[in-house]
mmCIF file with all atom_site columns, C-alpha atoms in Angstrom:
data_model
loop_
_atom_site.group_PDB
_atom_site.id
_atom_site.type_symbol
_atom_site.label_atom_id
_atom_site.label_alt_id
_atom_site.label_comp_id
_atom_site.label_asym_id
_atom_site.label_entity_id
_atom_site.label_seq_id
_atom_site.pdbx_PDB_ins_code
_atom_site.Cartn_x
_atom_site.Cartn_y
_atom_site.Cartn_z
_atom_site.occupancy
_atom_site.B_iso_or_equiv
_atom_site.pdbx_formal_charge
_atom_site.auth_seq_id
_atom_site.auth_comp_id
_atom_site.auth_asym_id
_atom_site.auth_atom_id
_atom_site.pdbx_PDB_model_num
ATOM 1   C CA . UNK A 1 1   ? -5.913  -86.963 4.391   1.00 57.00 ? 1   UNK A CA 1
ATOM 2   C CA . UNK A 1 2   ? -7.375  -88.716 2.056   1.00 63.00 ? 2   UNK A CA 1
ATOM 3   C CA . UNK A 1 3   ? -6.006  -88.685 -1.484  1.00 65.00 ? 3   UNK A CA 1
ATOM 4   C CA . UNK A 1 4   ? -8.125  -90.144 -3.182  1.00 64.00 ? 4   UNK A CA 1
ATOM 5   C CA . UNK A 1 5   ? -10.698 -87.757 -2.252  1.00 64.00 ? 5   UNK A CA 1
ATOM 6   C CA . UNK A 1 6   ? -8.662  -85.084 -4.130  1.00 64.00 ? 6   UNK A CA 1
ATOM 7   C CA . UNK A 1 7   ? -8.257  -87.097 -7.802  1.00 51.00 ? 7   UNK A CA 1
ATOM 8   C CA . UNK A 1 8   ? -12.199 -87.437 -7.632  1.00 54.00 ? 8   UNK A CA 1
ATOM 9   C CA . UNK A 1 9   ? -13.338 -83.570 -7.106  1.00 58.00 ? 9   UNK A CA 1
ATOM 10  C CA . UNK A 1 10  ? -16.042 -83.047 -8.808  1.00 59.00 ? 10  UNK A CA 1
ATOM 11  C CA . UNK A 1 11  ? -15.968 -79.234 -8.466  1.00 70.00 ? 11  UNK A CA 1
ATOM 12  C CA . UNK A 1 12  ? -12.989 -77.569 -9.132  1.00 81.00 ? 12  UNK A CA 1
ATOM 13  C CA . UNK A 1 13  ? -11.144 -74.669 -10.249 1.00 91.00 ? 13  UNK A CA 1
ATOM 14  C CA . UNK A 1 14  ? -8.426  -74.906 -12.426 1.00 93.00 ? 14  UNK A CA 1
ATOM 15  C CA . UNK A 1 15  ? -6.844  -71.292 -11.475 1.00 95.00 ? 15  UNK A CA 1
ATOM 16  C CA . UNK A 1 16  ? -7.503  -69.769 -8.137  1.00 96.00 ? 16  UNK A CA 1
ATOM 17  C CA . UNK A 1 17  ? -7.145  -66.990 -6.950  1.00 97.00 ? 17  UNK A CA 1
ATOM 18  C CA . UNK A 1 18  ? -7.098  -65.052 -3.712  1.00 97.00 ? 18  UNK A CA 1
ATOM 19  C CA . UNK A 1 19  ? -6.603  -60.685 -2.419  1.00 98.00 ? 19  UNK A CA 1
ATOM 20  C CA . UNK A 1 20  ? -3.734  -60.355 0.242   1.00 98.00 ? 20  UNK A CA 1
ATOM 21  C CA . UNK A 1 21  ? -2.951  -57.197 1.685   1.00 98.00 ? 21  UNK A CA 1
ATOM 22  C CA . UNK A 1 22  ? 0.652   -55.567 0.991   1.00 98.00 ? 22  UNK A CA 1
ATOM 23  C CA . UNK A 1 23  ? 1.696   -55.465 4.743   1.00 97.00 ? 23  UNK A CA 1
ATOM 24  C CA . UNK A 1 24  ? 4.400   -52.487 5.990   1.00 96.00 ? 24  UNK A CA 1
ATOM 25  C CA . UNK A 1 25  ? 6.780   -54.789 7.615   1.00 96.00 ? 25  UNK A CA 1
ATOM 26  C CA . UNK A 1 26  ? 7.392   -56.883 3.848   1.00 97.00 ? 26  UNK A CA 1
ATOM 27  C CA . UNK A 1 27  ? 8.214   -53.387 2.186   1.00 96.00 ? 27  UNK A CA 1
ATOM 28  C CA . UNK A 1 28  ? 11.825  -51.449 1.275   1.00 94.00 ? 28  UNK A CA 1
ATOM 29  C CA . UNK A 1 29  ? 12.211  -47.714 2.060   1.00 93.00 ? 29  UNK A CA 1
ATOM 30  C CA . UNK A 1 30  ? 10.538  -47.015 -0.836  1.00 94.00 ? 30  UNK A CA 1
ATOM 31  C CA . UNK A 1 31  ? 7.583   -47.756 0.402   1.00 94.00 ? 31  UNK A CA 1
ATOM 32  C CA . UNK A 1 32  ? 7.837   -51.105 -2.305  1.00 96.00 ? 32  UNK A CA 1
ATOM 33  C CA . UNK A 1 33  ? 7.047   -54.448 -1.339  1.00 97.00 ? 33  UNK A CA 1
ATOM 34  C CA . UNK A 1 34  ? 11.138  -55.935 -0.983  1.00 96.00 ? 34  UNK A CA 1
ATOM 35  C CA . UNK A 1 35  ? 11.629  -58.620 -4.017  1.00 95.00 ? 35  UNK A CA 1
ATOM 36  C CA . UNK A 1 36  ? 12.250  -61.260 -1.920  1.00 94.00 ? 36  UNK A CA 1
ATOM 37  C CA . UNK A 1 37  ? 8.862   -60.955 0.002   1.00 97.00 ? 37  UNK A CA 1
ATOM 38  C CA . UNK A 1 38  ? 7.061   -61.516 -3.325  1.00 98.00 ? 38  UNK A CA 1
ATOM 39  C CA . UNK A 1 39  ? 8.105   -65.423 -2.877  1.00 97.00 ? 39  UNK A CA 1
ATOM 40  C CA . UNK A 1 40  ? 6.688   -65.438 0.783   1.00 97.00 ? 40  UNK A CA 1
ATOM 41  C CA . UNK A 1 41  ? 2.962   -63.757 -0.661  1.00 98.00 ? 41  UNK A CA 1
ATOM 42  C CA . UNK A 1 42  ? 2.886   -65.797 -3.604  1.00 98.00 ? 42  UNK A CA 1
ATOM 43  C CA . UNK A 1 43  ? 3.890   -69.242 -1.775  1.00 97.00 ? 43  UNK A CA 1
ATOM 44  C CA . UNK A 1 44  ? 1.400   -68.099 0.947   1.00 97.00 ? 44  UNK A CA 1
ATOM 45  C CA . UNK A 1 45  ? -1.658  -68.016 -1.848  1.00 98.00 ? 45  UNK A CA 1
ATOM 46  C CA . UNK A 1 46  ? -0.729  -71.062 -3.445  1.00 98.00 ? 46  UNK A CA 1
ATOM 47  C CA . UNK A 1 47  ? -0.945  -72.919 0.355   1.00 97.00 ? 47  UNK A CA 1
ATOM 48  C CA . UNK A 1 48  ? -4.374  -71.088 1.269   1.00 97.00 ? 48  UNK A CA 1
ATOM 49  C CA . UNK A 1 49  ? -5.573  -71.918 -2.480  1.00 96.00 ? 49  UNK A CA 1
ATOM 50  C CA . UNK A 1 50  ? -5.215  -75.654 -1.675  1.00 95.00 ? 50  UNK A CA 1
ATOM 51  C CA . UNK A 1 51  ? -7.025  -75.539 1.419   1.00 94.00 ? 51  UNK A CA 1
ATOM 52  C CA . UNK A 1 52  ? -9.575  -73.642 0.631   1.00 92.00 ? 52  UNK A CA 1
ATOM 53  C CA . UNK A 1 53  ? -10.308 -74.711 -2.517  1.00 91.00 ? 53  UNK A CA 1
ATOM 54  C CA . UNK A 1 54  ? -9.259  -78.387 -2.992  1.00 91.00 ? 54  UNK A CA 1
ATOM 55  C CA . UNK A 1 55  ? -9.108  -79.016 1.010   1.00 90.00 ? 55  UNK A CA 1
ATOM 56  C CA . UNK A 1 56  ? -5.539  -80.424 0.258   1.00 93.00 ? 56  UNK A CA 1
ATOM 57  C CA . UNK A 1 57  ? -3.246  -78.598 3.656   1.00 95.00 ? 57  UNK A CA 1
ATOM 58  C CA . UNK A 1 58  ? 0.129   -79.613 2.864   1.00 95.00 ? 58  UNK A CA 1
ATOM 59  C CA . UNK A 1 59  ? 1.710   -79.229 6.068   1.00 95.00 ? 59  UNK A CA 1
ATOM 60  C CA . UNK A 1 60  ? -0.963  -81.680 6.754   1.00 95.00 ? 60  UNK A CA 1
ATOM 61  C CA . UNK A 1 61  ? -0.377  -83.901 4.496   1.00 95.00 ? 61  UNK A CA 1
ATOM 62  C CA . UNK A 1 62  ? 3.120   -84.046 4.754   1.00 95.00 ? 62  UNK A CA 1
ATOM 63  C CA . UNK A 1 63  ? 2.810   -84.794 8.135   1.00 95.00 ? 63  UNK A CA 1
ATOM 64  C CA . UNK A 1 64  ? 0.217   -87.530 7.656   1.00 94.00 ? 64  UNK A CA 1
ATOM 65  C CA . UNK A 1 65  ? 1.984   -89.406 4.988   1.00 94.00 ? 65  UNK A CA 1
ATOM 66  C CA . UNK A 1 66  ? 5.947   -88.781 4.790   1.00 96.00 ? 66  UNK A CA 1
ATOM 67  C CA . UNK A 1 67  ? 5.525   -87.378 1.651   1.00 97.00 ? 67  UNK A CA 1
ATOM 68  C CA . UNK A 1 68  ? 5.608   -83.152 0.825   1.00 97.00 ? 68  UNK A CA 1
ATOM 69  C CA . UNK A 1 69  ? 7.166   -80.890 -2.067  1.00 97.00 ? 69  UNK A CA 1
ATOM 70  C CA . UNK A 1 70  ? 9.699   -78.832 -2.134  1.00 96.00 ? 70  UNK A CA 1
ATOM 71  C CA . UNK A 1 71  ? 10.990  -75.886 -3.964  1.00 96.00 ? 71  UNK A CA 1
ATOM 72  C CA . UNK A 1 72  ? 13.916  -77.078 -6.749  1.00 97.00 ? 72  UNK A CA 1
ATOM 73  C CA . UNK A 1 73  ? 13.709  -73.465 -8.831  1.00 98.00 ? 73  UNK A CA 1
ATOM 74  C CA . UNK A 1 74  ? 12.116  -70.851 -8.611  1.00 98.00 ? 74  UNK A CA 1
ATOM 75  C CA . UNK A 1 75  ? 11.898  -67.739 -12.027 1.00 98.00 ? 75  UNK A CA 1
ATOM 76  C CA . UNK A 1 76  ? 10.393  -64.373 -11.040 1.00 98.00 ? 76  UNK A CA 1
ATOM 77  C CA . UNK A 1 77  ? 9.717   -61.425 -13.003 1.00 98.00 ? 77  UNK A CA 1
ATOM 78  C CA . UNK A 1 78  ? 8.746   -57.940 -11.026 1.00 97.00 ? 78  UNK A CA 1
ATOM 79  C CA . UNK A 1 79  ? 6.462   -56.254 -13.832 1.00 97.00 ? 79  UNK A CA 1
ATOM 80  C CA . UNK A 1 80  ? 5.354   -53.415 -11.891 1.00 97.00 ? 80  UNK A CA 1
ATOM 81  C CA . UNK A 1 81  ? 5.482   -51.637 -8.637  1.00 96.00 ? 81  UNK A CA 1
ATOM 82  C CA . UNK A 1 82  ? 3.387   -53.094 -5.841  1.00 98.00 ? 82  UNK A CA 1
ATOM 83  C CA . UNK A 1 83  ? 3.382   -50.512 -2.998  1.00 97.00 ? 83  UNK A CA 1
ATOM 84  C CA . UNK A 1 84  ? 2.472   -50.680 1.060   1.00 97.00 ? 84  UNK A CA 1
ATOM 85  C CA . UNK A 1 85  ? -0.946  -51.467 1.503   1.00 97.00 ? 85  UNK A CA 1
ATOM 86  C CA . UNK A 1 86  ? -1.604  -52.071 -1.508  1.00 98.00 ? 86  UNK A CA 1
ATOM 87  C CA . UNK A 1 87  ? -4.308  -55.220 -1.719  1.00 98.00 ? 87  UNK A CA 1
ATOM 88  C CA . UNK A 1 88  ? -3.149  -57.470 -5.001  1.00 98.00 ? 88  UNK A CA 1
ATOM 89  C CA . UNK A 1 89  ? -4.502  -60.384 -6.439  1.00 98.00 ? 89  UNK A CA 1
ATOM 90  C CA . UNK A 1 90  ? -3.017  -63.382 -6.500  1.00 98.00 ? 90  UNK A CA 1
ATOM 91  C CA . UNK A 1 91  ? -3.838  -65.614 -8.888  1.00 98.00 ? 91  UNK A CA 1
ATOM 92  C CA . UNK A 1 92  ? -2.387  -69.582 -9.673  1.00 98.00 ? 92  UNK A CA 1
ATOM 93  C CA . UNK A 1 93  ? -2.597  -72.816 -11.651 1.00 96.00 ? 93  UNK A CA 1
ATOM 94  C CA . UNK A 1 94  ? 0.143   -75.603 -12.980 1.00 96.00 ? 94  UNK A CA 1
ATOM 95  C CA . UNK A 1 95  ? 1.531   -75.083 -15.968 1.00 96.00 ? 95  UNK A CA 1
ATOM 96  C CA . UNK A 1 96  ? 3.385   -79.062 -15.692 1.00 95.00 ? 96  UNK A CA 1
ATOM 97  C CA . UNK A 1 97  ? 3.669   -82.184 -13.782 1.00 97.00 ? 97  UNK A CA 1
ATOM 98  C CA . UNK A 1 98  ? 5.479   -85.079 -14.718 1.00 97.00 ? 98  UNK A CA 1
ATOM 99  C CA . UNK A 1 99  ? 5.807   -88.375 -11.739 1.00 97.00 ? 99  UNK A CA 1
ATOM 100 C CA . UNK A 1 100 ? 8.152   -86.502 -9.230  1.00 98.00 ? 100 UNK A CA 1
ATOM 101 C CA . UNK A 1 101 ? 7.944   -82.194 -10.281 1.00 98.00 ? 101 UNK A CA 1
ATOM 102 C CA . UNK A 1 102 ? 5.106   -79.968 -10.423 1.00 98.00 ? 102 UNK A CA 1
ATOM 103 C CA . UNK A 1 103 ? 5.486   -76.272 -11.525 1.00 97.00 ? 103 UNK A CA 1
ATOM 104 C CA . UNK A 1 104 ? 3.113   -73.886 -10.822 1.00 97.00 ? 104 UNK A CA 1
ATOM 105 C CA . UNK A 1 105 ? 2.810   -70.028 -12.334 1.00 97.00 ? 105 UNK A CA 1
ATOM 106 C CA . UNK A 1 106 ? 1.398   -67.571 -9.990  1.00 98.00 ? 106 UNK A CA 1
ATOM 107 C CA . UNK A 1 107 ? 0.639   -64.063 -11.021 1.00 98.00 ? 107 UNK A CA 1
ATOM 108 C CA . UNK A 1 108 ? 0.075   -61.514 -8.836  1.00 98.00 ? 108 UNK A CA 1
ATOM 109 C CA . UNK A 1 109 ? -1.862  -58.363 -10.395 1.00 98.00 ? 109 UNK A CA 1
ATOM 110 C CA . UNK A 1 110 ? -3.478  -55.402 -8.875  1.00 98.00 ? 110 UNK A CA 1
ATOM 111 C CA . UNK A 1 111 ? -6.652  -55.466 -6.722  1.00 98.00 ? 111 UNK A CA 1
ATOM 112 C CA . UNK A 1 112 ? -9.069  -55.566 -9.826  1.00 97.00 ? 112 UNK A CA 1
ATOM 113 C CA . UNK A 1 113 ? -6.940  -57.838 -12.091 1.00 97.00 ? 113 UNK A CA 1
ATOM 114 C CA . UNK A 1 114 ? -6.352  -55.014 -14.967 1.00 97.00 ? 114 UNK A CA 1
ATOM 115 C CA . UNK A 1 115 ? -3.138  -54.706 -14.305 1.00 97.00 ? 115 UNK A CA 1
ATOM 116 C CA . UNK A 1 116 ? -0.063  -57.737 -13.453 1.00 98.00 ? 116 UNK A CA 1
ATOM 117 C CA . UNK A 1 117 ? 2.497   -56.604 -10.962 1.00 98.00 ? 117 UNK A CA 1
ATOM 118 C CA . UNK A 1 118 ? 4.965   -60.491 -10.855 1.00 98.00 ? 118 UNK A CA 1
ATOM 119 C CA . UNK A 1 119 ? 5.223   -63.267 -12.420 1.00 98.00 ? 119 UNK A CA 1
ATOM 120 C CA . UNK A 1 120 ? 6.596   -66.843 -11.122 1.00 98.00 ? 120 UNK A CA 1
ATOM 121 C CA . UNK A 1 121 ? 7.234   -69.905 -12.404 1.00 98.00 ? 121 UNK A CA 1
ATOM 122 C CA . UNK A 1 122 ? 7.712   -72.231 -9.249  1.00 98.00 ? 122 UNK A CA 1
ATOM 123 C CA . UNK A 1 123 ? 9.181   -76.023 -9.610  1.00 98.00 ? 123 UNK A CA 1
ATOM 124 C CA . UNK A 1 124 ? 8.429   -78.322 -7.110  1.00 98.00 ? 124 UNK A CA 1
ATOM 125 C CA . UNK A 1 125 ? 9.584   -81.812 -6.351  1.00 98.00 ? 125 UNK A CA 1
ATOM 126 C CA . UNK A 1 126 ? 7.462   -84.228 -4.665  1.00 98.00 ? 126 UNK A CA 1
ATOM 127 C CA . UNK A 1 127 ? 10.119  -85.609 -2.095  1.00 98.00 ? 127 UNK A CA 1
ATOM 128 C CA . UNK A 1 128 ? 10.104  -88.722 1.004   1.00 98.00 ? 128 UNK A CA 1
ATOM 129 C CA . UNK A 1 129 ? 10.325  -87.042 4.034   1.00 96.00 ? 129 UNK A CA 1
ATOM 130 C CA . UNK A 1 130 ? 11.699  -89.369 6.171   1.00 93.00 ? 130 UNK A CA 1
ATOM 131 C CA . UNK A 1 131 ? 13.934  -90.629 4.013   1.00 95.00 ? 131 UNK A CA 1
ATOM 132 C CA . UNK A 1 132 ? 15.448  -86.818 2.313   1.00 93.00 ? 132 UNK A CA 1
ATOM 133 C CA . UNK A 1 133 ? 15.335  -88.284 -0.881  1.00 97.00 ? 133 UNK A CA 1
ATOM 134 C CA . UNK A 1 134 ? 12.908  -87.507 -4.390  1.00 97.00 ? 134 UNK A CA 1
ATOM 135 C CA . UNK A 1 135 ? 9.607   -90.262 -4.956  1.00 98.00 ? 135 UNK A CA 1
ATOM 136 C CA . UNK A 1 136 ? 6.980   -90.937 -7.760  1.00 98.00 ? 136 UNK A CA 1
ATOM 137 C CA . UNK A 1 137 ? 3.834   -89.088 -7.052  1.00 97.00 ? 137 UNK A CA 1
ATOM 138 C CA . UNK A 1 138 ? 0.737   -91.114 -6.002  1.00 95.00 ? 138 UNK A CA 1
ATOM 139 C CA . UNK A 1 139 ? -1.732  -91.808 -9.025  1.00 95.00 ? 139 UNK A CA 1
ATOM 140 C CA . UNK A 1 140 ? -4.232  -90.376 -7.050  1.00 93.00 ? 140 UNK A CA 1
ATOM 141 C CA . UNK A 1 141 ? -1.968  -87.225 -7.376  1.00 94.00 ? 141 UNK A CA 1
ATOM 142 C CA . UNK A 1 142 ? -1.199  -88.044 -11.171 1.00 95.00 ? 142 UNK A CA 1
ATOM 143 C CA . UNK A 1 143 ? -5.078  -87.443 -11.348 1.00 93.00 ? 143 UNK A CA 1
ATOM 144 C CA . UNK A 1 144 ? -5.438  -84.514 -9.425  1.00 92.00 ? 144 UNK A CA 1
ATOM 145 C CA . UNK A 1 145 ? -2.967  -82.807 -11.180 1.00 94.00 ? 145 UNK A CA 1
ATOM 146 C CA . UNK A 1 146 ? -4.109  -83.640 -14.705 1.00 92.00 ? 146 UNK A CA 1
ATOM 147 C CA . UNK A 1 147 ? -7.697  -82.417 -13.695 1.00 90.00 ? 147 UNK A CA 1
ATOM 148 C CA . UNK A 1 148 ? -5.931  -79.091 -12.579 1.00 91.00 ? 148 UNK A CA 1
ATOM 149 C CA . UNK A 1 149 ? -3.150  -78.468 -15.282 1.00 91.00 ? 149 UNK A CA 1
ATOM 150 C CA . UNK A 1 150 ? -4.014  -75.043 -17.451 1.00 83.00 ? 150 UNK A CA 1
ATOM 151 C CA . UNK A 1 151 ? -3.905  -76.725 -20.704 1.00 84.00 ? 151 UNK A CA 1
ATOM 152 C CA . UNK A 1 152 ? -5.503  -72.809 -22.111 1.00 82.00 ? 152 UNK A CA 1
ATOM 153 C CA . UNK A 1 153 ? -1.953  -71.750 -22.063 1.00 80.00 ? 153 UNK A CA 1
ATOM 154 C CA . UNK A 1 154 ? 0.427   -72.104 -25.109 1.00 83.00 ? 154 UNK A CA 1
ATOM 155 C CA . UNK A 1 155 ? 3.724   -73.673 -24.076 1.00 81.00 ? 155 UNK A CA 1
ATOM 156 C CA . UNK A 1 156 ? 6.371   -70.928 -24.091 1.00 91.00 ? 156 UNK A CA 1
ATOM 157 C CA . UNK A 1 157 ? 9.684   -69.906 -22.278 1.00 95.00 ? 157 UNK A CA 1
ATOM 158 C CA . UNK A 1 158 ? 9.960   -67.930 -19.720 1.00 97.00 ? 158 UNK A CA 1
ATOM 159 C CA . UNK A 1 159 ? 10.771  -64.862 -21.180 1.00 97.00 ? 159 UNK A CA 1
ATOM 160 C CA . UNK A 1 160 ? 8.131   -65.056 -23.907 1.00 96.00 ? 160 UNK A CA 1
ATOM 161 C CA . UNK A 1 161 ? 5.760   -65.578 -20.729 1.00 96.00 ? 161 UNK A CA 1
ATOM 162 C CA . UNK A 1 162 ? 6.906   -62.397 -19.318 1.00 97.00 ? 162 UNK A CA 1
ATOM 163 C CA . UNK A 1 163 ? 6.476   -60.135 -22.201 1.00 95.00 ? 163 UNK A CA 1
ATOM 164 C CA . UNK A 1 164 ? 2.882   -60.888 -22.945 1.00 95.00 ? 164 UNK A CA 1
ATOM 165 C CA . UNK A 1 165 ? 2.292   -60.920 -19.606 1.00 96.00 ? 165 UNK A CA 1
ATOM 166 C CA . UNK A 1 166 ? 3.751   -57.626 -19.321 1.00 95.00 ? 166 UNK A CA 1
ATOM 167 C CA . UNK A 1 167 ? 1.747   -56.208 -22.018 1.00 95.00 ? 167 UNK A CA 1
ATOM 168 C CA . UNK A 1 168 ? -1.681  -57.098 -20.792 1.00 94.00 ? 168 UNK A CA 1
ATOM 169 C CA . UNK A 1 169 ? -3.079  -53.739 -18.512 1.00 83.00 ? 169 UNK A CA 1
ATOM 170 C CA . UNK A 1 170 ? -0.306  -51.181 -21.243 1.00 80.00 ? 170 UNK A CA 1
#
């Protein structure tokens, strides 16, 4: 996988989104999406979006380059219930990045994106898989992130962002 091509994409989406249907096996006895399964829905959506919108298959990238991203921190807020068989829209974007970390915001909405259901801030460290150590992003990755970083969102704490998002759709 040629990472240099990513940094020079002419057509890119800053806030990609995709839909998912909440499966029965992912729900608790009350028919709500189990709190631990939200992470799976978010991470799977982000992985699919990276592949669909940017041609970045993170598994293939790791196998070919010996580098990948590991989760170092998650902050999640459950805003409204998500029920079995509900279709949700998951929207993601880069919040911030530095030489060895990237932070991504992931929002789960109802299908029509009227009411937010959940908010996740995830931080990933860039690692050398062979050596098992944190590593530094290449210049091409830094350029790629720079083109995709959301600039229309004010700087907030996670709790401030949760309050703002929760008021949407009230």
